[in-house]
Amino acid sequence: MLRVLLATTLLATPALAQEAADAVAPEGATAGLTPEAAAPVTSQDWMVAAANPLAAEAGARVLREGGSAADAMVAVQAVLGLVEPQSSGLGGGAFLVYYDAATGTLTTLDGRETAPMAATPKLFLTEDGERMGFWDAVVGGLSVGTPGTPMLMEEAHRRWGTASWSGLFDDAIGLAEDGFPTSLRLAMAVTGDAERLSVHPETAAYFLPGGTPLQKGETLRNPAYADTLRAMAEQGADALYEGEIAEGIVAAVRGAAQPGLLSLEDLAAYKVVEREAVCAPYHGAEVCGMGPPSSGALTVGQILAMLDRYDLAALGPDSPEAWRLIGDASRLAFADRGLYMADSDFVPMPDLLDEAYLAGRAVLLSGDMALESVEPGTPPWDHAALDLAPGLDLSLPSTSHISIVDADGNALSMTTTIENGFGSRVWAPGGFLLNNELTDFSFATHDDGRPVANRVEPGKRPRSSMAPTIVMRDGAPVLVIGSPGGSRIIGYVAQAIVAHMDWGMDPQAAVSMPHLVNRFGTYDLEEGTAAAALAPDLEALGYEVNVRGLNSGLHAIAVTPDGLIGGADPRREGVAIGE
Ligand code: GLY
């Protein structure tokens, strides 16, 4: 039987681990990579898919009452910040892709965290010029960027909202005041992270009351969060960017174990940025998503544009040859990502989706064996090329994804994060965790005298892998999808799109299927699933393989002539709800 296991690092106790495995194992899955997943959720008018049932239900209530996808997102995010505080919230950032049915336009909003103006490229270097240890950098105030999620919520509502802003917080305020049962996943995450959560007393008091980690089912209340949401409902997002709540954020960052640089001026200056959607062709459709500072749409787009020249449909999901093509297309795209991709407001970038360039890169896939080595390509520049050095970012899986289609046909895909599980572990007095997004920058500033594109700079946004995606055909959405998962997000999203578009899987099957991800050469195969059985074939093709947990959280909605079809990743606690 195929079982999908949570990442082993989260398996805090054997009992919790077994319960988690039982909770997420897809029912009746077959051998082979096509899962017999649960039936997808279908509906006629609207649908929401999110990582926690209470959050999805808050969005469903808004949609049931005639609200727009943007309205529903505000309600979903407000509840997610309470019930899944380890993944996203008011102290973090998000990217949103929105299709506005009234105008037929697709756009993106960048609510990414921003480096404080006092930050320098040496933010994560020791006095000796060495890179800081990852956890030394993450835990504390130094990693905290200016949050963007509250302002993104408000901006989306200002543009596309139809419901009253203040009413969108009702469910979250009620849950924060009355309490809600701690989920299995949150309880596991707290137990697994108890040491780091104990660094700051305020964080420990919330997640380890009386020194004991929160237990599954334990009622959790957060009156400070209710007060913050009430202020946001009354005053708008400004309530978090100036005044008492903002002062509390800055005091928490500056008073943290590792004091950070965030200032009231950084908060006051924060802006959500509208950016043109980045789209790549795939099978006559356009796969559209978030451009820089995210590498998501460019990297997913490169992978799919290269694969478009090969017949994955004929090969099928159980073919090692299909995975050779997918794996090496991904490695080629990640090589370009490492060298070129960063916040394009700071770093000029070549045309990474140039058709002729990608046709040339796709030719590299035409052999029989895994590529022996993979180098960045030389895409065309419309200005002088920079001599950059490749950079590494260490973004780890946390994050959450929301997919929504409303009754008017508006579609929203938003990936939202505080970066690491529990972010910086710094608790703002307003009742939420602060992000550690700045560790998505390269710690190194230069390599061999050449600058790294994704180095820290004041006011810059760290490179992301988040890939909120809307697939468009003939100018209208056909698939809304995205996932958490650090830099493996790119592989999860690309694979699910291939599963749906090439292998005919419905959204539930596409998000449930075992994962195979290759970024830098080693093939990650999902532990406990049929993916692991491909190891000998992939090794024979020349890959090193690594069998491990691959903890995505894909949420997908297909828009079809017969209605909406949705799926929620069985590896997490999410659901799709539609009517
Ligand atoms: N922090 C996860 C990402 O932005 O990719």
PDB file of N, CA and C and ligand atoms in Angstrom, residues 112 395 399 417 419 437 440 463-466 486 489, ligand 1:
ATOM      1  N   ARG A 112       5.956  40.622  -0.491  1.00  0.00           N
ATOM      2  CA  ARG A 112       7.143  39.986   0.070  1.00  0.00           C
ATOM      3  C   ARG A 112       7.745  40.863   1.172  1.00  0.00           C
ATOM      4  N   SER A 395      16.154  28.211   1.793  1.00  0.00           N
ATOM      5  CA  SER A 395      14.756  28.253   2.230  1.00  0.00           C
ATOM      6  C   SER A 395      14.241  26.843   2.499  1.00  0.00           C
ATOM      7  N   THR A 399       5.273  27.574   5.201  1.00  0.00           N
ATOM      8  CA  THR A 399       4.464  28.200   4.168  1.00  0.00           C
ATOM      9  C   THR A 399       3.106  27.503   3.993  1.00  0.00           C
ATOM     10  N   THR A 417       3.613  32.988   3.756  1.00  0.00           N
ATOM     11  CA  THR A 417       4.696  32.351   4.511  1.00  0.00           C
ATOM     12  C   THR A 417       5.204  33.220   5.649  1.00  0.00           C
ATOM     13  N   GLU A 419       8.314  31.913   6.309  1.00  0.00           N
ATOM     14  CA  GLU A 419       9.548  31.206   5.933  1.00  0.00           C
ATOM     15  C   GLU A 419       9.702  29.911   6.712  1.00  0.00           C
ATOM     16  N   GLU A 437      12.259  35.728   6.966  1.00  0.00           N
ATOM     17  CA  GLU A 437      12.396  35.696   5.499  1.00  0.00           C
ATOM     18  C   GLU A 437      13.766  36.148   4.999  1.00  0.00           C
ATOM     19  N   ASP A 440      16.215  33.914   3.370  1.00  0.00           N
ATOM     20  CA  ASP A 440      16.075  33.503   1.959  1.00  0.00           C
ATOM     21  C   ASP A 440      17.071  34.253   1.063  1.00  0.00           C
ATOM     22  N   ARG A 463      14.955  36.520  -2.553  1.00  0.00           N
ATOM     23  CA  ARG A 463      14.431  35.621  -3.591  1.00  0.00           C
ATOM     24  C   ARG A 463      13.573  34.537  -2.941  1.00  0.00           C
ATOM     25  N   SER A 464      12.446  34.294  -3.579  1.00  0.00           N
ATOM     26  CA  SER A 464      11.512  33.276  -3.097  1.00  0.00           C
ATOM     27  C   SER A 464      11.419  32.152  -4.116  1.00  0.00           C
ATOM     28  N   SER A 465      10.876  31.018  -3.663  1.00  0.00           N
ATOM     29  CA  SER A 465      10.519  29.930  -4.579  1.00  0.00           C
ATOM     30  C   SER A 465       9.012  29.791  -4.696  1.00  0.00           C
ATOM     31  N   MET A 466       8.294  30.647  -4.019  1.00  0.00           N
ATOM     32  CA  MET A 466       6.838  30.469  -3.998  1.00  0.00           C
ATOM     33  C   MET A 466       6.279  30.651  -5.406  1.00  0.00           C
ATOM     34  N   GLY A 486       9.469  25.234   0.507  1.00  0.00           N
ATOM     35  CA  GLY A 486      10.808  25.766   0.250  1.00  0.00           C
ATOM     36  C   GLY A 486      11.094  25.731  -1.250  1.00  0.00           C
ATOM     37  N   ILE A 489       9.041  23.719  -3.769  1.00  0.00           N
ATOM     38  CA  ILE A 489       7.743  24.192  -4.275  1.00  0.00           C
ATOM     39  C   ILE A 489       7.724  24.102  -5.789  1.00  0.00           C
TER      40      ILE A 489
HETATM   41  N1  GLY B   1      10.346  31.253   2.239  1.00  0.00           N
HETATM   42  C1  GLY B   1       9.900  30.396   1.224  1.00  0.00           C
HETATM   43  C2  GLY B   1       9.975  31.018  -0.095  1.00  0.00           C
HETATM   44  O1  GLY B   1       9.755  32.210  -0.192  1.00  0.00           O
HETATM   45  O2  GLY B   1      10.247  30.359  -1.062  1.00  0.00           O
END
